[in-house]
XYZ file of C-alpha atoms in Angstrom:
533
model
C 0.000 0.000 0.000
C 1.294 3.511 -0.832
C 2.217 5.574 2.378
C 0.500 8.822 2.622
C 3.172 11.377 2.964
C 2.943 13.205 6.316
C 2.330 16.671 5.317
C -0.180 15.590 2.384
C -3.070 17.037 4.116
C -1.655 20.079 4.720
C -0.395 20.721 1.391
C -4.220 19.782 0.215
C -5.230 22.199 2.528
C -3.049 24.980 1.398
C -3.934 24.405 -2.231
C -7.283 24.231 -1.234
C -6.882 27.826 0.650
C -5.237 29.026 -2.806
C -7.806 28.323 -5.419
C -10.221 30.614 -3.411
C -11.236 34.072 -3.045
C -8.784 36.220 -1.350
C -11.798 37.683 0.494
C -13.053 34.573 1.510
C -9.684 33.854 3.615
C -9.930 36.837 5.096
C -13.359 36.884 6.224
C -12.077 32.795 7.355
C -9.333 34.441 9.195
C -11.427 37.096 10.783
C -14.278 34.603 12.326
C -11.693 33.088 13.865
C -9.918 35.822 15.749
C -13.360 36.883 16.706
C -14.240 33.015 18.038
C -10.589 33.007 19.780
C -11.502 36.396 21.614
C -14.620 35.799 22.904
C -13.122 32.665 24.224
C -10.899 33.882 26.021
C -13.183 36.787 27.315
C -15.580 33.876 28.760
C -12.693 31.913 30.320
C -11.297 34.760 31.983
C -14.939 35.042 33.349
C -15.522 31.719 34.629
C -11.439 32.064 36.501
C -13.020 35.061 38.451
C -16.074 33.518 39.081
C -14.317 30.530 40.457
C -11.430 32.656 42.265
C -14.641 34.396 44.109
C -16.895 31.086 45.023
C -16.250 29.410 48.367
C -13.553 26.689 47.689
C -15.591 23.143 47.446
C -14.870 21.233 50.571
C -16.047 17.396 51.127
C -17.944 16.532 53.538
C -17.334 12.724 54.744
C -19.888 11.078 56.782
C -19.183 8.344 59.455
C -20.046 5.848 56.755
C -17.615 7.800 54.421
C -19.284 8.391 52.344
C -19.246 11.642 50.282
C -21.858 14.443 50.318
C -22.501 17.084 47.728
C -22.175 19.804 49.729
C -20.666 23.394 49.886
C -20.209 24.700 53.401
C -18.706 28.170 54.243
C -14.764 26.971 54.491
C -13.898 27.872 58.174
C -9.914 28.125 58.966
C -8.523 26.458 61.384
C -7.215 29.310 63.669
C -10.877 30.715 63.613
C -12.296 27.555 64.432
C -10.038 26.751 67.486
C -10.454 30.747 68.850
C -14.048 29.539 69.163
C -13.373 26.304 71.059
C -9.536 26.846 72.391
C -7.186 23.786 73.194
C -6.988 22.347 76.473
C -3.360 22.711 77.862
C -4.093 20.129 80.191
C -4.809 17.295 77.505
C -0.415 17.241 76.480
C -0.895 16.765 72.717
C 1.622 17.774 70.467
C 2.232 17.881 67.046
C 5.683 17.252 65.409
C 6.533 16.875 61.498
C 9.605 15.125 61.718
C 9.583 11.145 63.310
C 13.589 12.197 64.063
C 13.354 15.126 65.687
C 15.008 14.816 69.040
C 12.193 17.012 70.599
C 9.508 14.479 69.790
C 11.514 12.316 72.153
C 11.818 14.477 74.944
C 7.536 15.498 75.047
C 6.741 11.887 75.381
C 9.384 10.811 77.760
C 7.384 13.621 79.897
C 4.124 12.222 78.970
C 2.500 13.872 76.193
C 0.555 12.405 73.390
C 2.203 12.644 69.767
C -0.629 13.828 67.144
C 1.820 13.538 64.246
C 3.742 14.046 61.622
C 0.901 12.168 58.914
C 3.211 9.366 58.092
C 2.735 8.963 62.036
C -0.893 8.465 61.568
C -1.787 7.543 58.091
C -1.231 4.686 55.563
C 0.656 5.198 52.118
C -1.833 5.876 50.168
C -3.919 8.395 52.224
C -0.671 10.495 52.997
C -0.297 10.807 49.372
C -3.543 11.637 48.786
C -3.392 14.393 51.528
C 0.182 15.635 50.029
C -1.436 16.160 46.702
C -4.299 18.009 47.726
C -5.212 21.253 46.856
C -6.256 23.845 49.211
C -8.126 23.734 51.439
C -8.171 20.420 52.334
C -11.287 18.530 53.361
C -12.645 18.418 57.017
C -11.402 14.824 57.341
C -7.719 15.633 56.291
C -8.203 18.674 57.977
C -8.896 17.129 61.439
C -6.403 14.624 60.791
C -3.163 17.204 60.281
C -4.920 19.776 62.927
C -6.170 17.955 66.002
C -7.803 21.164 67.789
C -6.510 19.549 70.972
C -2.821 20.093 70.054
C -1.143 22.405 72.251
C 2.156 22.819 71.069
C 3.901 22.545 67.761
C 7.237 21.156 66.614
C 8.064 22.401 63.027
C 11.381 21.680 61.466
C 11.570 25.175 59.980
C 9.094 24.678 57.387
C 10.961 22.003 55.171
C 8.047 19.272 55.569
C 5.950 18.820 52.223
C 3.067 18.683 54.800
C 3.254 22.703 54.593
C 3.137 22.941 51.119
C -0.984 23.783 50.892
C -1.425 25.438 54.245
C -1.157 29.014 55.683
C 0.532 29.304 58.834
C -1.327 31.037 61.168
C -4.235 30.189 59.771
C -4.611 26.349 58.986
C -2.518 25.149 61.701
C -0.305 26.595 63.969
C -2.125 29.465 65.956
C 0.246 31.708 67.503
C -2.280 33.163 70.150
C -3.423 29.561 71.134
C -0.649 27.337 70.912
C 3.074 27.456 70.928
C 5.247 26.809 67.926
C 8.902 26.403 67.935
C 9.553 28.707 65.084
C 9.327 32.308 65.150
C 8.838 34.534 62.169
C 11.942 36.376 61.597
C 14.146 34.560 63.363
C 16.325 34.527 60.096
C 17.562 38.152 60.892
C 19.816 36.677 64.026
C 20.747 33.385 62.110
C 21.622 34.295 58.666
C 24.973 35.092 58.340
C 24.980 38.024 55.918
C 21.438 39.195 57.806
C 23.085 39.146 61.169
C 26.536 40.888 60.358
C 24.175 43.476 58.710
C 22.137 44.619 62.048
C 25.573 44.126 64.309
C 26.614 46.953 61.990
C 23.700 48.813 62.261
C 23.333 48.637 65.989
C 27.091 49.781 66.390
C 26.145 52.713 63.960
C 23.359 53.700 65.997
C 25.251 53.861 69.571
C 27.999 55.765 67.306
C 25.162 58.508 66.242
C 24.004 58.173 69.567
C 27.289 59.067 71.778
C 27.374 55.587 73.313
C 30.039 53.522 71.533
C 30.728 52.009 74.976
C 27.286 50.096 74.642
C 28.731 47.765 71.650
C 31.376 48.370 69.277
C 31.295 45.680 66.312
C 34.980 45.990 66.296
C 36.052 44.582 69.194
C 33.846 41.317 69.284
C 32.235 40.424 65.543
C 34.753 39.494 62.993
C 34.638 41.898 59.760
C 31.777 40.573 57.283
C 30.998 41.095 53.235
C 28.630 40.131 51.885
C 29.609 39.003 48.390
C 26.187 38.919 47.247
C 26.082 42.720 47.363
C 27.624 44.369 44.522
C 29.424 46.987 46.855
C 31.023 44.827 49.456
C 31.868 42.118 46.804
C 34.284 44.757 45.613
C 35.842 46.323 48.801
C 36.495 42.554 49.611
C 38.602 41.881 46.720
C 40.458 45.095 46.369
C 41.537 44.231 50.060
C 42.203 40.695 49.054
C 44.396 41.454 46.012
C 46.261 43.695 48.327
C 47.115 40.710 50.872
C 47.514 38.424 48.358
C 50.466 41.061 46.355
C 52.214 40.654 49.946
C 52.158 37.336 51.285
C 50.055 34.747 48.786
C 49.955 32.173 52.032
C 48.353 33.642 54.611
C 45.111 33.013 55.891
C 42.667 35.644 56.132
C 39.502 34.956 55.460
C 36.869 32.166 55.318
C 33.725 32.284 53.378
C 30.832 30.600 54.366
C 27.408 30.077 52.811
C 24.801 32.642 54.772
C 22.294 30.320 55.349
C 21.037 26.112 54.660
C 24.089 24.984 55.482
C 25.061 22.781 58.129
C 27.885 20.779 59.933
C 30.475 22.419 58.521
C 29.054 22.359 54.825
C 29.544 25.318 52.520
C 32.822 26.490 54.718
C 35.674 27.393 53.374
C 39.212 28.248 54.424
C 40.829 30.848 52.159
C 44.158 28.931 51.566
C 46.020 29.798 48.209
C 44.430 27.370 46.344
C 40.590 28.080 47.254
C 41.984 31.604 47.206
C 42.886 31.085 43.544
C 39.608 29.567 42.694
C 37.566 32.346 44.459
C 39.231 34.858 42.240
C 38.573 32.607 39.145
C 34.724 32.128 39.792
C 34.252 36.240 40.568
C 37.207 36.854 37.656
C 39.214 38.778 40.711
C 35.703 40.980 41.672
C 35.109 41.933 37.994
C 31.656 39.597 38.321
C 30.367 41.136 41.475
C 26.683 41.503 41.361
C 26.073 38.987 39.174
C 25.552 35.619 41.652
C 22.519 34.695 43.248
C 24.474 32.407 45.399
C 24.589 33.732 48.893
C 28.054 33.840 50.365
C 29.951 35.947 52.976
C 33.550 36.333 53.236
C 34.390 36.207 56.928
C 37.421 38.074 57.916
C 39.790 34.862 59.762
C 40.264 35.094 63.698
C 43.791 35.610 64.537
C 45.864 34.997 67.397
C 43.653 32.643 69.110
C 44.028 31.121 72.255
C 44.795 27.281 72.087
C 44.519 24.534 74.225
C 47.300 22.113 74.097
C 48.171 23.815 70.802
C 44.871 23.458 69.183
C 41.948 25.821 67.904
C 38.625 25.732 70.163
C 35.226 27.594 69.735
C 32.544 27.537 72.312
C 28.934 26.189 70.941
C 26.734 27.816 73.598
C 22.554 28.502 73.819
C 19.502 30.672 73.564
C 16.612 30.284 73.974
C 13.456 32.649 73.091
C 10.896 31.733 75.403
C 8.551 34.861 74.775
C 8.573 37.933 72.204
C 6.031 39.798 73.260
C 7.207 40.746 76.012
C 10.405 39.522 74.787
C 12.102 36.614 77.327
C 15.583 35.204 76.857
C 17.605 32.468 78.383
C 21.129 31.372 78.517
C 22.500 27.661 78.719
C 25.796 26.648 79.291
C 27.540 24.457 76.116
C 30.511 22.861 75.468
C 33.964 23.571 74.019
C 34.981 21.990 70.622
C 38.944 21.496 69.742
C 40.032 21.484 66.079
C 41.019 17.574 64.930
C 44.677 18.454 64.117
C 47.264 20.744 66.177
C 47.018 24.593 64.511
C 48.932 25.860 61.798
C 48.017 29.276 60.602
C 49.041 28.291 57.084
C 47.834 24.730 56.739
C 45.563 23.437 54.500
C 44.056 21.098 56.338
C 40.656 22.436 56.879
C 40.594 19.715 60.169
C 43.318 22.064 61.682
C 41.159 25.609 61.305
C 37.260 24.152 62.092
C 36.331 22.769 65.035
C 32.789 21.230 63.840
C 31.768 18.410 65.663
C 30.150 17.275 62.138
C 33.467 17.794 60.487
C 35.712 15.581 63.579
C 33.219 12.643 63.296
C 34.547 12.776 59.589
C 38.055 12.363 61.024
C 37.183 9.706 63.127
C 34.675 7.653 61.110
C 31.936 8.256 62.773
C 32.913 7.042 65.844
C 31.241 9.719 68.306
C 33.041 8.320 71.417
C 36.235 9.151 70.240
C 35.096 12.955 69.362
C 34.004 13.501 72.499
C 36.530 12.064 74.202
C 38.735 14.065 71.888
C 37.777 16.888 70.458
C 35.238 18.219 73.204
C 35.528 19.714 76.669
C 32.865 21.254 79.217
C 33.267 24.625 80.837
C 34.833 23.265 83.844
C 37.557 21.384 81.981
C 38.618 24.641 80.533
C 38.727 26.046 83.551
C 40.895 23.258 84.898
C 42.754 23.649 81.928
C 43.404 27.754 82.893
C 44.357 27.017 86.844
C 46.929 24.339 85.473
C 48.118 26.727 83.132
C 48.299 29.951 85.762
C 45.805 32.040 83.321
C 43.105 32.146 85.611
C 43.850 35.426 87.265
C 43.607 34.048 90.380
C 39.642 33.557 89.603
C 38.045 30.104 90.244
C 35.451 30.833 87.841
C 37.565 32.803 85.294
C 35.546 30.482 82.304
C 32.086 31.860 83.350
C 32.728 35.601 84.665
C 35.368 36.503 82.166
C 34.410 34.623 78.907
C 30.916 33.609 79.011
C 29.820 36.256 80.545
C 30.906 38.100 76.841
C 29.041 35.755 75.373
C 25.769 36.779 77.044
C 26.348 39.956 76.398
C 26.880 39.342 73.266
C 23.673 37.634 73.042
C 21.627 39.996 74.035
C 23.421 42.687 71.478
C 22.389 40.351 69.031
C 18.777 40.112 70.096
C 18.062 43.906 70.306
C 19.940 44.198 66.903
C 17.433 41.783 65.186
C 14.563 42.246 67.483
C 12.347 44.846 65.580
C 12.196 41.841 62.807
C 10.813 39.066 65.253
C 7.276 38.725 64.956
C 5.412 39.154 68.126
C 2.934 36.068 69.253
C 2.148 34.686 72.923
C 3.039 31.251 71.685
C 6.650 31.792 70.001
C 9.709 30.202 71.125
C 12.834 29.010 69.697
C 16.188 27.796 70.764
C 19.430 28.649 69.181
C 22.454 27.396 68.784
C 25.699 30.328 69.189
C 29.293 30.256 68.396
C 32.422 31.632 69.734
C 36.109 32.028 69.607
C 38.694 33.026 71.763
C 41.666 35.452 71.318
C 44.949 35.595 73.062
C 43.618 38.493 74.685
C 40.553 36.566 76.400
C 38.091 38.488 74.010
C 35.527 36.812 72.706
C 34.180 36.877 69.144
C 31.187 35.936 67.426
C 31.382 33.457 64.364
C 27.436 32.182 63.793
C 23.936 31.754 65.130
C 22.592 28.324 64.453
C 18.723 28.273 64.115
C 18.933 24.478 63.900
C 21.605 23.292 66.586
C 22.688 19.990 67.365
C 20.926 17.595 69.697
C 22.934 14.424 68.848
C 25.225 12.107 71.199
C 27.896 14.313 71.771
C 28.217 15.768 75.203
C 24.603 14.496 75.702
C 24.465 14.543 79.740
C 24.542 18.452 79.229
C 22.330 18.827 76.441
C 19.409 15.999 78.400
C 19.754 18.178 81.195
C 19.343 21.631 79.155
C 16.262 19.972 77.124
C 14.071 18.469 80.217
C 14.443 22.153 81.583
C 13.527 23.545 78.779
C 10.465 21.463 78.922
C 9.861 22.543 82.298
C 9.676 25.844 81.104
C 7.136 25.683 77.841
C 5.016 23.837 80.152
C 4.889 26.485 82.795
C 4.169 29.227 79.691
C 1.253 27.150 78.876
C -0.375 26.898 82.844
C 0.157 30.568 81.698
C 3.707 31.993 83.335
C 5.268 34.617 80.772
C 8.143 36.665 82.726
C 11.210 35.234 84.252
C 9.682 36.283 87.778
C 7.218 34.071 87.117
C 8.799 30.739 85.239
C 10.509 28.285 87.378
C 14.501 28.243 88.025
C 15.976 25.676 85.887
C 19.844 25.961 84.723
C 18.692 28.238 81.776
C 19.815 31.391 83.547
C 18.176 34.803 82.650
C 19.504 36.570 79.724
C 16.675 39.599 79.060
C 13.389 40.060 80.348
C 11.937 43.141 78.659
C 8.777 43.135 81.629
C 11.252 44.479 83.500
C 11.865 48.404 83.927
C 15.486 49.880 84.421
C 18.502 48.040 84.419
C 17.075 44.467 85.725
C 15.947 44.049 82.342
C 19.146 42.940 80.945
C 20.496 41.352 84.734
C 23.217 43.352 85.062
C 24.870 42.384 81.686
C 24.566 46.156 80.095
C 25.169 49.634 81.835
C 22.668 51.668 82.945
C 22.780 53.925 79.902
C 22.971 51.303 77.235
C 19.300 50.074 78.656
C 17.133 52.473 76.687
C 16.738 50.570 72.892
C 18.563 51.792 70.119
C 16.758 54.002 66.888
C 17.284 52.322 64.023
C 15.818 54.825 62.193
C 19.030 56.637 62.544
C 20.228 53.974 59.984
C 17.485 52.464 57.786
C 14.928 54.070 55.922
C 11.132 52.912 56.286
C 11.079 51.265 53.035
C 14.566 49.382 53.712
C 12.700 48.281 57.059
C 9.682 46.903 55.359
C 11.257 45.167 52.621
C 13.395 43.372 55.312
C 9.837 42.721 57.519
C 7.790 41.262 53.958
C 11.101 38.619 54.118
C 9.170 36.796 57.266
């Protein structure tokens, strides 16, 4: 049989088309613009018809079976102001089977509501993945028990999230308490947080009281090489270096933000000096990377133990923001792998990750803590055998970490203006530290995710059951510090408090009042940073 050649019918139809009336295509091309117009006219219609109709909702009786029905859609958040939770009842929700947290609510007795996987087979949690918004009553009910009381997010990476509106389909902030609070990226980022130290030192400088905080003497110089601006300044200043000595260290840059355990770190040896200059062709390409990176300006002249590099990993926790309540917990002390060498390129000999030693020693978390971890009072055992306590028994606490708390609560009124206010917000963070030959201390990061794993895990059980002990006090309804149990979180800011208590003792008198930012940011630059949350 003869094949039919594949554009035949076309070429009929366009021979066709040319044996007729050149005013017959036309008026052939005209109806059909018309049809095509009033097509789309009538679409667009029935889009803003649909946009403006009450979204269909299923209704499943006991049976369940389905009914035709279209009830007014009523959120969650309004639903559960009508009838609030219980406190007393201990349910919690959690989206993540791993998270340590989920642990610690039911060793005290509460009831775990979720994640879906948790309560659902297979096929229903795909179902109730896929859906589109809103979901039905039954879902609904299933992913927001109105009993739960307090909420255990994993900073919004769960595809259970992906159809809902916080605030307003789970997670109430006036009823219940959520781990998470909006804006805490503006203390954790790395780029965001460099940015408001700045700003807060450039306010006590317009403000006569460069005593308060000077970012000088305790944050480590910061570009962000995202920036067009201060992606230039940092390689002018890094050609310079590099024209005297090509070897020395001075900078690391880090990724600002989704980056863990040592990931997305880098020491600026010659070699990832060399590439860093090929990927921005020496600066010449500033402005043009979406990537988020900060160059990080290295910590000299640090103070070793038994000739290695240390950092403190210390914590925060936000119990309250409105009024805002902060706590302090004592951490541990991490040692670099490998004894320090200010010009090696062993990255195990400049980071002092826990994440990056278990790398060292395959795994094997014994051995990291046995070797590359220390508490407070072994450092300060370490100073009295050494003679550098200055004749203080508690030179570790009064002299170092009591810069860190400071520090801390620099860091909170720098960012503060950004965290969302909520009765049920709280959050615990994870901050780093290094020490200079000097006994300063200087800030490296704010972890919004820290580390609950093996290591040093006496301290951190202890720190976690108290910090139990204190959400469940906020819920029988304690706010202030006054008013919350002691536990060994110790008092960091309580901003109930009038006149200097507020900050127990750790500012002067005249540092208390807050600073004016708008000495330093416009309105707009403030609300473009705010519609971030």
């Amino acid at each position: 049989k003869k094949q039919e050649h594949p554009f035949s019918r076309l070429i009929n139809l366009c021979n066709m088309a040319s044996l007729m009336n050149p005013f017959t295509l036309l008026g052939l091309f005209t109806g059909l613009y018309v049809f095509s117009l009033v097509y789309m006219i009538i679409s667009q219609n029935d889009m803003e018809i649909l946009e403006n109709e009450s979204p269909a909702i299923t209704f499943l009786t006991e049976d369940g079976l389905a009914e035709d029905q279209r009830p007014e859609y009523i959120p969650y958040c309004e639903r559960l102001r009508r009838t609030p939770p219980n406190h007393e009842n201990k349910f919690f929700f959690v989206d993540d089977v791993e998270f340590v947290w989920s642990d610690l609510f039911e060793y005290r007795k509460w009831v775990r509501v979720g994640p879906l996987a948790y309560l659902e087979p297979e096929n229903n949690l795909r179902r109730i993945k896929e859906r589109a918004y809103p979901p039905t009553h039954k879902d609904y009910a299933k992913f927001a028990p109105e009993e739960v009381s307090v909420y255990l997010i994993k900073l919004h990476a769960s595809n259970y999230y992906r159809n809902m509106k916080y605030n307003v389909d789970y997670a109430c902030s006036d009823m219940q308490m959520i781990n998470e609070i909006p804006g805490f990226h503006h203390v954790t980022h790395k780029h965001r947080s460099s940015r408001n130290f700045q700003k807060l030192s450039d306010v006590y400088k317009l403000e006569n009281r460069t005593h308060c905080f000077n970012i000088g003497k305790n944050v480590p110089l910061t570009y962000d090489l995202s920036i067009k601006r201060e992606c230039q300044t940092f390689f002018s200043r890094f050609l310079k270096e590099r024209a005297i000595d090509p070897d020395e260290i001075n900078w690391i840059v880090k990724a600002t933000h989704f980056m863990h355990k040592g990931m997305g770190v880098y020491v600026l040896t010659k070699d990832y000096g060399d590439e860093l200059l090929a990927q921005y062709k020496s600066g010449s390409l500033c402005g043009l990377f979406e990537t988020k990176q900060i160059a990080q300006q290295y910590v000299k002249e640090t103070f070793l133990i038994n000739n290695r590099k240390f950092d403190f990993r210390l914590y925060m926790f936000i119990s309250s923001t409105d009024p805002l309540v902060a706590w302090y917990h004592d951490g541990f002390i991490r040692l670099s792998v490998t004894e320090f060498d200010p010009n090696s390129k062993d990255k195990f000999a400049h980071l002092t990750n826990v994440s990056q030693a278990k790398l060292n020693y395959n795994n094997n978390s014994a051995m990291v803590e046995n070797s590359s971890t220390m508490t407070i009072d072994d450092l300060q055992a370490y100073l009295e055998r050494k003679g550098l306590h200055q004749g203080d028994p508690n030179f570790a606490r009064n002299r170092l970490l009591r810069q860190a708390k400071q520090n801390m609560v620099h860091m909170l009124r720098s960012g503060q203006r950004f965290l969302e206010k909520g009765w049920g917000y709280f959050q615990v963070f994870g901050l780093d530290y290094m020490v200079d030959k000097n006994f300063n201390l200087w800030f490296i990061e704010n972890n919004a995710t820290p580390s609950y794993g093996e290591i040093q895990w006496e301290l951190k059980r202890k720190m976690l059951l108290d910090f139990h002990t204190l959400i469940e006090a906020r819920l029988s309804g304690a706010t202030t510090t006054k008013e919350l149990p002691k536990t060994s979180w110790q008092p960091l800011a309580d901003e109930s408090i009038e006149g200097p208590g507020r900050y127990f003792g750790l500012l002067d008198e005249d540092c208390i009042n807050p600073p004016d930012f708008s000495l330093v940011e416009t309105a707009e630059e403030f609300a473009n940073e705010i519609s971030q949350n």
